Amino acid sequence: MKRTIFFKLIFSATILQFSNSTWAQINPYQYSISKTAKGSNGAVSSAHPIASMVGLEILKKGGNAFDAAIATQLALAVVYPGAGNIGGGGFLVAYTEKKKSISIDYREKAPAASDRNMYLDKNGNPLMELSQNGHLASGVPGTIAGLFSSHQYAKLPFTTLIQPAIDLADKGFVITAAEARSLNGTKSAFIKYNSVLPVFVKETAWKEGDTLVQKELAATLSRIRDQGAKGFYEGETARLIVEEMKRGKGNISLDDLKNYSAVQRPAISFDYKGYQVIGMPMPSSGGLLMQQMMKMIEDKNIAAMGFHSPSAVQLMIEVERRAYADRAEFMGDQDFVKVPVKTLSSKSYLKKRMEDFIPGKATPSDIIKPGNVNPESEETTHLSVADEFGNVVSVTTTLNGGYGSKTVVAGAGFLLNNEMDDFSVKPGVPNMFGAVGKEANAIAPGKRMLSSMTPTVVVKNKKPYLVVGTPGGTTIPTSVFQTLVNIIEFNQSPLDAVNNPKFHHQWLPDQVAVEQDFSPSLQQSLSNMGYSFQKRGQIGRTEVIKIEWQGKKIKQMDAVADKRGDDHAAAY
Ligand code: DON
């Protein structure tokens, strides 16, 4: 049985038309949210209805999945400022109609003036306020470089792809209740971390149906349209970023910006029972963690245990624990440190890793320091796109925390990331997601901070089958893991696979985070095995597209958007 959640947001705002008739079909002043969509020509699932609609329009106009992914990301930078961004970074994983796996790394980098102890006081105590908020928390943004790098696979001019975002910023769009809540909740931080008040601050409280106009952002996007990546990394925008840095004691320089480049890397690819799983390599831990977790359950016949049976969930918790312990010890930017990827993903290593697994009994983590998980600031965003040609694109992009550093570049209208907190500021000191790390993820100038983002594509018989990803900090790999296991092993529809309650273990702290609707009796069974629990608001906002083929033709794309937010699926 398929469930369709559909609710309408009726806004009282005057309906204006976009200047450019190309986008007239999208009404940013009145729109509805749909959690499922089916079609055979193209599909987009993202965190915001307007962004998904922009992506779909691009597909309808002859763009491919790369075009749509670029336009959707740019639209998200306007309509979903908490995570959509041009001042952050991200990762793209794709599988093309030519059967090529691609990964593009546009992760932020530590500025040249960074050093490993920059967030420690003179006694060596961590100063998390500095790594998490304000100017010094920002790495050199990678998003615009990433979009131009992915454009080599696209078909339409970049100017076409960015225009909807410019129009949305210039003319405004109406915000949802969730966006109003989130902007109101961040008001004091916006005031604290900005020398010039950004448009996100308004005297009275934001409410559903209010129009958000971002003129400065529109001007920045127009510079990028007219000058390409240089419109961001050089000239006026770069000058505004560096001036902002000077006002707030940040350390991103003109050279940092000019020297930034996105990197195309060989994607991680592994076989799971005949499915080819394609993921992001370092500096994201996502692809390798997926490989470790999937491979550790592969020989266990988890399907026979049953969905959310105590034995299946216990097995998954234990593989999550083991993979995350490796993350903390070994993973970081491979351009700077040697990550033993070959060993960590080898059959013999993973077999050995499971030797101390005892069914029915928790294996305690070697507790060093309990993590300080902050479930409030979960703002990254994922989009999944598929086109009629057989290209699929999976992108996860982020400012890190909600609204990143909370600092807006004055005059340029966009938020900067607080991605520096993803480094290990000191061995064993948990970051905002409770993740600990060591040398492999220590800060160094020009280094990329370790990520958990897990944009993923699953290929069956050399044809794209699933496009998956989610935000959620360290819960990202476990959410993607559970979504894949739910579909592949427990035969669930993408909608059920996404919406079913999630759980998460990350080695430290040694507890299982569960969503509010996680079954109490299952929790009791697991408690009896020795697990302790922490209730979480929500885990992930997963966007999935499943593609069914009939010979060489696409029969149906089933796009699903997570119930946990304003996420919206579009297809035709
Ligand atoms: O790259 C990472 O792993 C984190 N910066 C992602 C942050 C995130 O997912 C926050 N939100 N949900």
Coordinates of C-alpha atoms and ligand atoms in Angstrom, one line a residue:
M1 CA 0.0 0.0 0.0
K2 CA 1.3 3.4 -0.9
R3 CA 0.6 6.3 1.3
T4 CA 0.5 9.8 -0.1
I5 CA 0.8 12.7 2.2
F6 CA -0.4 15.8 0.6
F7 CA -1.2 19.1 2.2
K8 CA -1.7 22.5 0.9
L9 CA -0.3 25.7 2.0
I10 CA -2.5 28.6 1.1
F11 CA -0.8 31.9 1.3
S12 CA -2.4 35.3 1.5
A13 CA 0.4 37.1 -0.3
T14 CA -0.3 38.9 -3.6
I15 CA 0.5 36.6 -6.5
L16 CA 3.3 38.1 -8.5
Q17 CA 4.7 36.7 -11.7
F18 CA 8.3 36.1 -12.4
S19 CA 9.7 38.5 -15.0
N20 CA 11.1 35.6 -17.0
S21 CA 8.2 33.8 -18.6
T22 CA 10.2 30.6 -18.5
W23 CA 9.5 30.2 -14.8
A24 CA 5.9 31.4 -14.9
Q25 CA 4.6 28.0 -14.2
I26 CA 6.2 28.0 -10.8
N27 CA 4.3 30.2 -8.4
P28 CA 6.5 30.9 -5.4
Y29 CA 3.6 32.6 -3.6
Q30 CA 1.3 29.6 -3.6
Y31 CA 2.5 26.1 -3.7
S32 CA 1.7 22.7 -2.2
I33 CA 3.9 19.9 -0.8
S34 CA 3.8 16.4 -2.2
K35 CA 5.6 13.5 -0.7
T36 CA 5.5 11.2 -3.6
A37 CA 5.6 11.6 -7.4
K38 CA 5.8 9.2 -10.3
G39 CA 6.8 9.6 -13.9
S40 CA 9.0 8.1 -16.6
N41 CA 10.7 11.3 -17.9
G42 CA 12.3 12.9 -14.9
A43 CA 12.2 13.2 -11.1
V44 CA 13.5 15.5 -8.4
S45 CA 13.2 15.2 -4.7
S46 CA 14.6 17.9 -2.5
A47 CA 14.0 19.7 0.8
H48 CA 11.8 22.4 -0.7
P49 CA 8.8 22.3 -3.1
I50 CA 10.0 25.4 -5.1
A51 CA 13.5 23.9 -5.5
S52 CA 12.1 20.5 -6.7
M53 CA 9.8 22.3 -9.1
V54 CA 12.7 24.3 -10.5
G55 CA 14.6 21.1 -11.1
L56 CA 11.7 19.5 -12.8
E57 CA 11.2 22.5 -15.1
I58 CA 14.8 22.3 -16.1
L59 CA 14.3 18.6 -17.0
K60 CA 11.2 19.5 -19.0
K61 CA 13.1 22.1 -20.9
G62 CA 15.6 19.4 -22.1
G63 CA 18.1 19.6 -19.3
N64 CA 19.6 16.4 -17.9
A65 CA 19.9 15.4 -14.3
F66 CA 23.1 17.4 -13.9
D67 CA 21.4 20.6 -15.1
A68 CA 18.5 19.9 -12.8
A69 CA 20.8 19.2 -9.8
I70 CA 22.6 22.5 -10.4
A71 CA 19.4 24.6 -10.7
T72 CA 17.8 22.8 -7.7
Q73 CA 20.9 23.6 -5.5
L74 CA 20.9 27.2 -6.6
A75 CA 17.2 27.5 -5.8
L76 CA 17.7 25.8 -2.4
A77 CA 20.3 28.5 -1.7
V78 CA 17.5 31.0 -1.9
V79 CA 14.4 29.2 -0.6
Y80 CA 16.0 27.1 2.0
P81 CA 18.7 29.3 3.6
G82 CA 19.2 27.1 6.6
A83 CA 21.1 24.6 4.5
G84 CA 20.8 25.4 0.8
N85 CA 23.9 27.5 0.2
I86 CA 26.5 29.2 -1.9
G87 CA 28.6 29.8 1.2
G88 CA 29.1 26.1 2.1
G89 CA 30.1 23.0 0.3
G90 CA 28.9 19.6 -0.8
F91 CA 29.4 16.4 -2.6
L92 CA 27.9 15.0 -5.8
V93 CA 27.7 11.3 -6.7
A94 CA 26.3 10.4 -10.2
Y95 CA 25.9 7.5 -12.6
T96 CA 25.7 8.6 -16.2
E97 CA 23.9 7.3 -19.2
K98 CA 27.3 6.2 -20.4
K99 CA 27.5 4.0 -17.3
K100 CA 30.2 6.1 -15.7
S101 CA 30.4 6.7 -12.0
I102 CA 31.3 10.2 -10.9
S103 CA 32.0 11.9 -7.7
I104 CA 32.7 15.6 -7.3
D105 CA 34.2 17.0 -4.0
Y106 CA 33.3 20.6 -3.3
R107 CA 33.9 20.4 0.4
E108 CA 35.1 23.5 2.1
K109 CA 38.8 23.8 3.0
A110 CA 40.6 25.2 6.0
P111 CA 41.9 28.7 5.2
A112 CA 45.6 29.1 4.8
A113 CA 45.8 31.0 8.1
S114 CA 44.3 28.1 10.0
D115 CA 46.3 25.9 12.4
R116 CA 45.5 22.8 14.4
N117 CA 45.2 24.6 17.7
M118 CA 43.1 27.5 16.5
Y119 CA 40.1 26.5 18.6
L120 CA 42.0 25.9 21.8
D121 CA 42.6 28.4 24.6
K122 CA 46.1 28.8 26.1
N123 CA 45.5 25.9 28.5
G124 CA 44.5 23.7 25.6
N125 CA 40.8 23.7 26.3
P126 CA 38.5 23.6 23.3
L127 CA 36.7 26.8 22.3
M128 CA 33.7 25.3 20.5
E129 CA 31.9 28.6 20.3
L130 CA 34.6 29.7 17.8
S131 CA 34.5 26.5 15.7
Q132 CA 30.7 26.6 15.6
N133 CA 29.6 30.2 15.3
G134 CA 30.7 33.4 13.7
H135 CA 33.4 34.3 11.2
L136 CA 36.2 32.0 12.4
A137 CA 34.0 28.9 12.0
S138 CA 33.9 29.1 8.2
G139 CA 35.9 27.1 5.8
V140 CA 36.6 28.3 2.3
P141 CA 33.2 27.8 0.5
G142 CA 33.2 25.1 -2.3
T143 CA 29.6 25.1 -3.6
I144 CA 30.0 27.4 -6.6
A145 CA 33.2 25.7 -7.8
G146 CA 31.3 22.4 -7.4
L147 CA 28.4 23.6 -9.5
F148 CA 30.7 24.7 -12.3
S149 CA 32.6 21.5 -12.1
S150 CA 29.4 19.5 -12.4
H151 CA 28.3 21.7 -15.3
Q152 CA 30.7 19.9 -17.6
Y153 CA 28.2 17.0 -17.7
A154 CA 25.2 19.3 -18.2
K155 CA 23.5 20.4 -21.4
L156 CA 22.0 23.8 -20.8
P157 CA 23.9 27.1 -20.3
F158 CA 24.7 27.9 -16.7
T159 CA 22.9 31.2 -17.1
T160 CA 19.7 29.3 -17.7
L161 CA 20.2 27.2 -14.6
I162 CA 20.9 30.1 -12.2
Q163 CA 18.1 32.4 -13.5
P164 CA 15.3 30.8 -11.3
A165 CA 17.4 31.4 -8.2
I166 CA 18.0 35.0 -9.2
D167 CA 14.3 35.6 -9.7
L168 CA 13.4 33.9 -6.5
A169 CA 15.9 36.0 -4.5
D170 CA 14.9 39.2 -6.3
K171 CA 11.2 38.9 -6.3
G172 CA 10.9 36.8 -3.1
F173 CA 8.9 33.7 -2.2
V174 CA 6.5 32.9 0.6
I175 CA 7.8 30.9 3.5
T176 CA 6.3 27.9 5.1
A177 CA 5.4 27.5 8.8
A178 CA 8.6 25.5 9.4
E179 CA 10.7 28.2 7.8
A180 CA 9.0 30.9 9.9
R181 CA 9.7 28.9 13.1
S182 CA 13.3 28.3 12.1
L183 CA 14.0 32.0 11.2
N184 CA 12.4 33.1 14.5
G185 CA 14.4 30.6 16.5
T186 CA 17.6 31.9 15.0
K187 CA 16.9 35.6 15.3
S188 CA 19.1 36.2 18.4
A189 CA 22.0 34.3 16.8
F190 CA 21.7 36.4 13.6
I191 CA 21.9 39.5 15.7
K192 CA 24.8 38.2 17.7
Y193 CA 27.0 37.0 14.8
N194 CA 26.4 39.8 12.3
S195 CA 27.8 43.4 12.2
V196 CA 25.2 44.4 9.6
L197 CA 21.7 43.0 10.2
P198 CA 20.7 40.5 7.5
V199 CA 17.3 40.2 5.8
F200 CA 16.6 37.2 7.9
V201 CA 16.0 39.5 10.9
K202 CA 12.8 41.4 11.0
E203 CA 11.2 43.4 13.8
T204 CA 8.1 41.3 14.2
A205 CA 8.0 37.5 14.1
W206 CA 8.0 35.7 10.8
K207 CA 4.9 33.8 10.0
E208 CA 3.7 31.3 7.4
G209 CA 2.9 33.2 4.2
D210 CA 5.4 36.1 4.7
T211 CA 7.5 36.9 1.6
L212 CA 11.2 36.7 1.9
V213 CA 13.1 38.9 -0.6
Q214 CA 16.9 38.7 -0.8
K215 CA 18.1 41.6 -3.1
E216 CA 21.8 41.3 -2.2
L217 CA 21.8 37.6 -2.8
A218 CA 20.1 38.2 -6.2
A219 CA 23.0 40.6 -7.0
T220 CA 25.6 38.0 -6.0
L221 CA 23.9 35.3 -8.0
S222 CA 23.7 37.7 -11.0
R223 CA 27.5 38.3 -10.7
I224 CA 28.0 34.5 -10.8
R225 CA 25.7 34.3 -13.8
D226 CA 27.6 37.0 -15.6
Q227 CA 31.2 36.2 -14.6
G228 CA 31.1 32.5 -13.9
A229 CA 32.9 31.0 -10.8
K230 CA 35.0 34.2 -10.8
G231 CA 31.8 36.1 -9.9
F232 CA 32.1 34.4 -6.5
Y233 CA 35.8 33.6 -6.0
E234 CA 37.1 36.9 -7.3
G235 CA 36.1 40.5 -7.7
E236 CA 33.2 42.1 -5.8
T237 CA 31.9 39.0 -4.0
A238 CA 35.4 37.9 -2.9
R239 CA 36.0 41.4 -1.7
L240 CA 32.8 41.4 0.3
I241 CA 33.7 38.1 1.9
V242 CA 37.1 39.3 2.9
E243 CA 35.7 42.5 4.3
E244 CA 33.2 40.5 6.3
M245 CA 36.1 38.4 7.6
K246 CA 37.9 41.5 8.7
R247 CA 34.9 42.8 10.6
G248 CA 34.5 39.6 12.6
K249 CA 38.1 38.3 13.0
G250 CA 37.6 35.5 10.4
N251 CA 40.5 34.2 8.4
I252 CA 39.4 33.6 4.8
S253 CA 41.6 35.6 2.4
L254 CA 41.4 36.6 -1.2
D255 CA 44.0 34.0 -2.0
D256 CA 42.0 31.3 -0.2
L257 CA 39.1 32.1 -2.4
K258 CA 41.0 32.4 -5.7
N259 CA 42.9 29.1 -5.0
Y260 CA 39.8 27.1 -4.2
S261 CA 38.9 24.3 -6.7
A262 CA 36.5 21.4 -6.7
V263 CA 38.0 18.0 -7.2
Q264 CA 36.6 15.1 -9.2
R265 CA 37.6 11.9 -7.5
P266 CA 37.1 8.2 -8.2
A267 CA 33.8 7.2 -6.6
I268 CA 33.6 4.4 -4.0
S269 CA 31.9 1.5 -5.6
F270 CA 31.2 -1.9 -4.2
D271 CA 29.0 -4.9 -4.7
Y272 CA 26.2 -5.9 -2.4
K273 CA 24.4 -9.0 -3.4
G274 CA 24.5 -8.1 -7.1
Y275 CA 23.7 -4.4 -6.5
Q276 CA 26.5 -1.9 -7.3
V277 CA 26.6 0.8 -4.5
I278 CA 28.3 4.0 -5.6
G279 CA 29.3 6.5 -2.9
M280 CA 31.5 9.4 -1.9
P281 CA 35.2 8.8 -1.1
M282 CA 37.3 10.9 1.4
P283 CA 37.0 13.6 2.6
S284 CA 33.6 12.1 3.2
S285 CA 33.4 9.1 5.4
G286 CA 30.0 8.4 4.0
G287 CA 30.9 6.0 1.1
L288 CA 33.4 4.0 3.2
L289 CA 31.1 3.7 6.2
M290 CA 28.3 2.5 3.9
Q291 CA 30.7 -0.1 2.4
Q292 CA 31.8 -1.3 5.8
M293 CA 28.3 -1.5 7.2
M294 CA 26.7 -3.2 4.2
K295 CA 29.6 -5.7 4.0
M296 CA 29.4 -6.5 7.7
I297 CA 25.8 -7.6 7.3
E298 CA 26.0 -9.2 3.9
D299 CA 26.5 -12.8 5.1
K300 CA 24.1 -12.6 8.0
N301 CA 20.7 -13.1 6.2
I302 CA 19.2 -10.1 7.8
A303 CA 16.0 -10.5 5.7
A304 CA 15.1 -13.7 7.5
M305 CA 15.4 -11.9 10.9
G306 CA 12.6 -9.5 9.8
F307 CA 12.3 -5.7 9.7
H308 CA 12.8 -4.1 13.1
S309 CA 13.2 -7.4 14.8
P310 CA 15.4 -7.2 17.8
S311 CA 18.0 -9.4 16.1
A312 CA 18.1 -7.3 12.9
V313 CA 18.3 -4.0 14.7
Q314 CA 21.0 -5.3 17.1
L315 CA 23.1 -6.5 14.2
M316 CA 22.7 -3.1 12.5
I317 CA 23.6 -1.2 15.7
E318 CA 26.7 -3.3 16.1
V319 CA 28.0 -2.7 12.6
E320 CA 27.3 1.0 13.0
R321 CA 29.3 1.0 16.2
R322 CA 32.3 -0.7 14.5
A323 CA 32.3 1.5 11.4
Y324 CA 32.1 4.7 13.5
A325 CA 35.0 3.6 15.7
D326 CA 37.1 3.3 12.5
R327 CA 35.8 6.7 11.4
A328 CA 37.1 8.3 14.6
E329 CA 40.5 6.7 14.3
F330 CA 41.4 6.6 10.7
M331 CA 39.4 8.9 8.4
G332 CA 40.2 12.3 7.2
D333 CA 41.3 14.2 4.0
Q334 CA 43.3 11.8 1.9
D335 CA 45.1 14.6 0.3
F336 CA 46.8 15.2 3.7
V337 CA 46.7 11.9 5.6
K338 CA 46.9 8.3 4.6
V339 CA 43.6 6.6 5.2
P340 CA 43.8 2.8 5.0
V341 CA 40.8 2.6 2.8
K342 CA 41.8 -0.7 1.2
T343 CA 42.1 -2.4 4.5
L344 CA 39.1 -0.8 6.1
S345 CA 36.9 -2.1 3.2
S346 CA 38.5 -5.5 2.7
K347 CA 36.5 -8.6 3.3
S348 CA 39.0 -10.2 5.7
Y349 CA 39.2 -7.0 7.9
L350 CA 35.4 -6.7 8.1
K351 CA 35.0 -10.3 8.9
K352 CA 37.5 -9.9 11.7
R353 CA 35.8 -6.8 12.9
M354 CA 32.6 -8.9 13.5
E355 CA 34.4 -11.7 15.3
D356 CA 33.5 -10.2 18.7
F357 CA 29.8 -9.6 17.7
I358 CA 27.5 -11.6 20.0
P359 CA 23.9 -11.9 18.9
G360 CA 21.6 -10.8 21.7
K361 CA 24.3 -8.9 23.7
A362 CA 25.6 -5.3 23.3
T363 CA 29.4 -5.0 22.8
P364 CA 30.3 -2.0 25.0
S365 CA 32.2 0.9 23.3
D366 CA 35.4 1.7 24.9
I367 CA 34.1 5.0 26.5
I368 CA 36.6 7.8 26.5
K369 CA 34.3 10.7 26.7
P370 CA 30.6 10.8 26.1
G371 CA 29.6 12.8 23.0
N372 CA 27.8 16.0 23.3
V373 CA 25.2 15.6 20.6
N374 CA 23.3 18.6 19.6
P375 CA 20.1 17.4 17.9
E376 CA 18.8 20.9 17.3
S377 CA 21.2 22.1 14.6
E378 CA 20.5 19.5 11.9
E379 CA 20.6 21.4 8.7
T380 CA 22.2 20.0 5.7
T381 CA 20.2 19.1 2.6
H382 CA 20.0 16.4 0.0
L383 CA 18.6 16.2 -3.5
S384 CA 18.1 13.3 -5.7
V385 CA 17.5 13.7 -9.5
A386 CA 16.9 11.3 -12.4
D387 CA 16.4 12.0 -16.0
E388 CA 14.9 10.2 -19.0
F389 CA 18.4 9.6 -20.5
G390 CA 19.5 7.4 -17.6
N391 CA 21.6 9.9 -15.7
V392 CA 21.1 10.0 -12.0
V393 CA 22.6 12.6 -9.6
S394 CA 22.8 12.5 -5.8
V395 CA 23.9 15.7 -4.0
T396 CA 24.3 16.5 -0.4
T397 CA 25.2 20.1 0.4
T398 CA 25.6 21.9 3.7
L399 CA 26.5 24.9 5.8
N400 CA 27.0 22.4 8.6
G401 CA 24.7 23.6 11.4
G402 CA 21.4 25.4 10.7
Y403 CA 22.3 28.7 9.0
G404 CA 25.9 27.7 9.3
S405 CA 28.0 30.2 11.2
K406 CA 24.9 32.5 11.3
T407 CA 27.1 35.1 9.7
V408 CA 25.8 36.6 6.5
V409 CA 28.3 38.3 4.1
A410 CA 27.1 41.9 4.3
G411 CA 26.4 43.3 0.9
A412 CA 26.4 39.8 -0.7
G413 CA 23.4 38.4 1.2
F414 CA 24.5 34.8 1.8
L415 CA 25.4 32.8 4.8
L416 CA 28.8 31.4 5.6
N417 CA 29.3 27.8 6.8
N418 CA 30.6 26.7 10.1
E419 CA 32.2 23.6 8.6
M420 CA 35.5 24.0 10.6
D421 CA 33.7 22.3 13.4
D422 CA 33.8 19.1 11.4
F423 CA 37.5 18.9 12.0
S424 CA 38.6 17.3 15.2
V425 CA 39.5 20.5 17.2
K426 CA 41.3 18.3 19.7
P427 CA 41.7 14.5 19.9
G428 CA 38.7 13.0 21.7
V429 CA 36.7 16.2 21.9
P430 CA 33.3 15.7 20.4
N431 CA 32.1 18.1 17.7
M432 CA 28.6 19.4 17.5
F433 CA 27.4 15.9 16.3
G434 CA 29.2 14.2 19.1
A435 CA 31.8 12.8 16.6
V436 CA 35.3 12.4 17.9
G437 CA 38.4 12.2 15.8
K438 CA 42.2 12.2 16.0
E439 CA 45.2 13.1 13.9
A440 CA 43.6 12.0 10.6
N441 CA 41.1 14.8 11.0
A442 CA 43.2 17.5 12.7
I443 CA 43.1 21.0 11.2
A444 CA 45.8 21.9 8.6
P445 CA 45.8 24.8 6.1
G446 CA 44.1 23.9 2.9
K447 CA 42.8 20.6 4.3
R448 CA 39.2 19.5 3.9
M449 CA 37.3 18.5 7.1
L450 CA 36.0 15.0 7.4
S451 CA 32.3 14.7 6.4
S452 CA 29.5 12.2 7.0
M453 CA 27.6 13.2 3.9
T454 CA 26.6 10.1 1.9
P455 CA 25.1 10.9 -1.5
T456 CA 24.6 7.4 -2.9
V457 CA 23.5 5.7 -6.1
V458 CA 22.6 2.1 -6.4
V459 CA 23.0 0.4 -9.8
K460 CA 21.3 -2.9 -10.8
N461 CA 22.3 -4.7 -14.0
K462 CA 24.3 -1.6 -15.1
K463 CA 21.2 0.6 -14.8
P464 CA 20.5 3.2 -12.1
Y465 CA 18.1 1.8 -9.6
L466 CA 18.2 4.0 -6.5
V467 CA 19.2 7.6 -5.8
V468 CA 19.5 8.2 -2.1
G469 CA 20.8 10.7 0.5
T470 CA 19.9 12.7 3.6
P471 CA 21.1 15.4 5.9
G472 CA 21.7 14.6 9.6
G473 CA 25.3 15.0 10.6
T474 CA 26.7 11.8 11.8
T475 CA 23.3 10.1 11.4
I476 CA 23.6 10.5 7.6
P477 CA 25.5 7.2 6.9
T478 CA 23.3 5.2 9.3
S479 CA 20.1 6.7 7.7
V480 CA 21.3 5.9 4.2
F481 CA 22.3 2.4 5.4
Q482 CA 18.9 1.8 6.9
T483 CA 17.1 3.1 3.8
L484 CA 19.0 0.7 1.6
V485 CA 18.6 -2.3 3.9
N486 CA 14.8 -1.5 4.1
I487 CA 14.5 -1.5 0.3
I488 CA 16.9 -4.2 -0.6
E489 CA 16.5 -6.7 2.2
F490 CA 13.1 -5.9 3.7
N491 CA 11.5 -5.2 0.3
Q492 CA 9.9 -2.0 1.4
S493 CA 8.5 0.8 -0.8
P494 CA 10.8 3.8 -0.9
L495 CA 8.2 5.8 1.1
D496 CA 8.1 3.2 3.9
A497 CA 11.9 2.8 3.8
V498 CA 12.3 6.6 4.3
N499 CA 9.5 7.2 6.8
N500 CA 9.9 4.2 9.1
P501 CA 11.6 5.1 12.5
K502 CA 15.3 5.4 12.4
F503 CA 18.0 4.5 15.0
H504 CA 21.6 5.5 15.2
H505 CA 24.8 4.4 16.9
Q506 CA 28.1 6.1 16.4
W507 CA 30.4 4.3 18.7
L508 CA 30.7 7.3 21.1
P509 CA 28.6 8.1 22.9
D510 CA 27.7 4.4 23.6
Q511 CA 24.0 4.8 23.2
V512 CA 21.4 4.2 20.5
A513 CA 19.7 7.4 19.3
V514 CA 16.1 6.6 18.3
E515 CA 13.3 8.6 16.9
Q516 CA 10.1 9.3 19.0
D517 CA 8.1 6.7 17.1
F518 CA 10.7 3.9 17.5
S519 CA 8.8 0.9 18.9
P520 CA 8.8 0.7 22.7
S521 CA 8.7 -3.1 22.8
L522 CA 11.7 -3.2 20.4
Q523 CA 13.5 -0.7 22.6
Q524 CA 12.7 -3.0 25.6
S525 CA 14.1 -6.1 23.9
L526 CA 17.3 -4.2 23.0
S527 CA 17.6 -2.7 26.6
N528 CA 17.5 -6.3 27.8
M529 CA 20.6 -7.0 25.6
G530 CA 22.5 -4.1 27.3
Y531 CA 21.8 -1.1 25.1
S532 CA 20.9 2.3 26.4
F533 CA 18.9 4.9 24.5
Q534 CA 18.5 8.5 23.7
K535 CA 15.3 9.8 22.1
R536 CA 15.9 12.2 19.2
G537 CA 13.5 14.5 17.5
Q538 CA 14.1 13.3 14.0
I539 CA 16.8 11.4 12.2
G540 CA 17.4 12.4 8.6
R541 CA 15.4 13.9 5.8
T542 CA 15.9 11.3 3.1
E543 CA 15.1 11.8 -0.5
V544 CA 14.9 8.7 -2.7
I545 CA 14.2 8.0 -6.3
K546 CA 13.6 4.4 -7.4
I547 CA 13.8 3.6 -11.1
E548 CA 12.2 0.6 -12.7
W549 CA 13.3 -0.4 -16.2
Q550 CA 11.7 -2.3 -19.0
G551 CA 14.6 -3.4 -21.1
K552 CA 16.4 -0.3 -22.2
K553 CA 13.5 2.1 -21.3
I554 CA 12.6 3.6 -18.0
K555 CA 9.2 2.2 -17.0
Q556 CA 8.7 4.3 -13.9
M557 CA 10.5 6.7 -11.5
D558 CA 9.2 6.6 -8.0
A559 CA 10.3 9.8 -6.2
V560 CA 9.8 10.1 -2.5
A561 CA 10.4 13.0 -0.1
D562 CA 10.8 12.5 3.6
K563 CA 7.8 13.1 5.9
R564 CA 10.1 14.9 8.3
G565 CA 10.1 18.3 6.7
D566 CA 8.8 20.5 3.9
D567 CA 10.5 18.1 1.5
H568 CA 8.9 17.7 -1.9
A569 CA 8.9 15.1 -4.7
A570 CA 8.3 16.1 -8.3
A571 CA 8.2 13.9 -11.4
Y572 CA 6.6 13.9 -14.9
Ligands
DON1 O1 29.7 17.1 6.5 C1 29.1 16.7 7.5 O2 29.1 15.5 7.9 C2 28.3 17.7 8.3 N1 28.8 19.0 8.1 C3 26.9 17.5 7.9 C4 26.0 18.4 8.7 C5 24.6 18.0 8.7 O3 24.2 17.0 8.1 C6 23.7 18.8 9.5 N2 22.4 18.5 9.3 N3 21.5 17.9 9.2

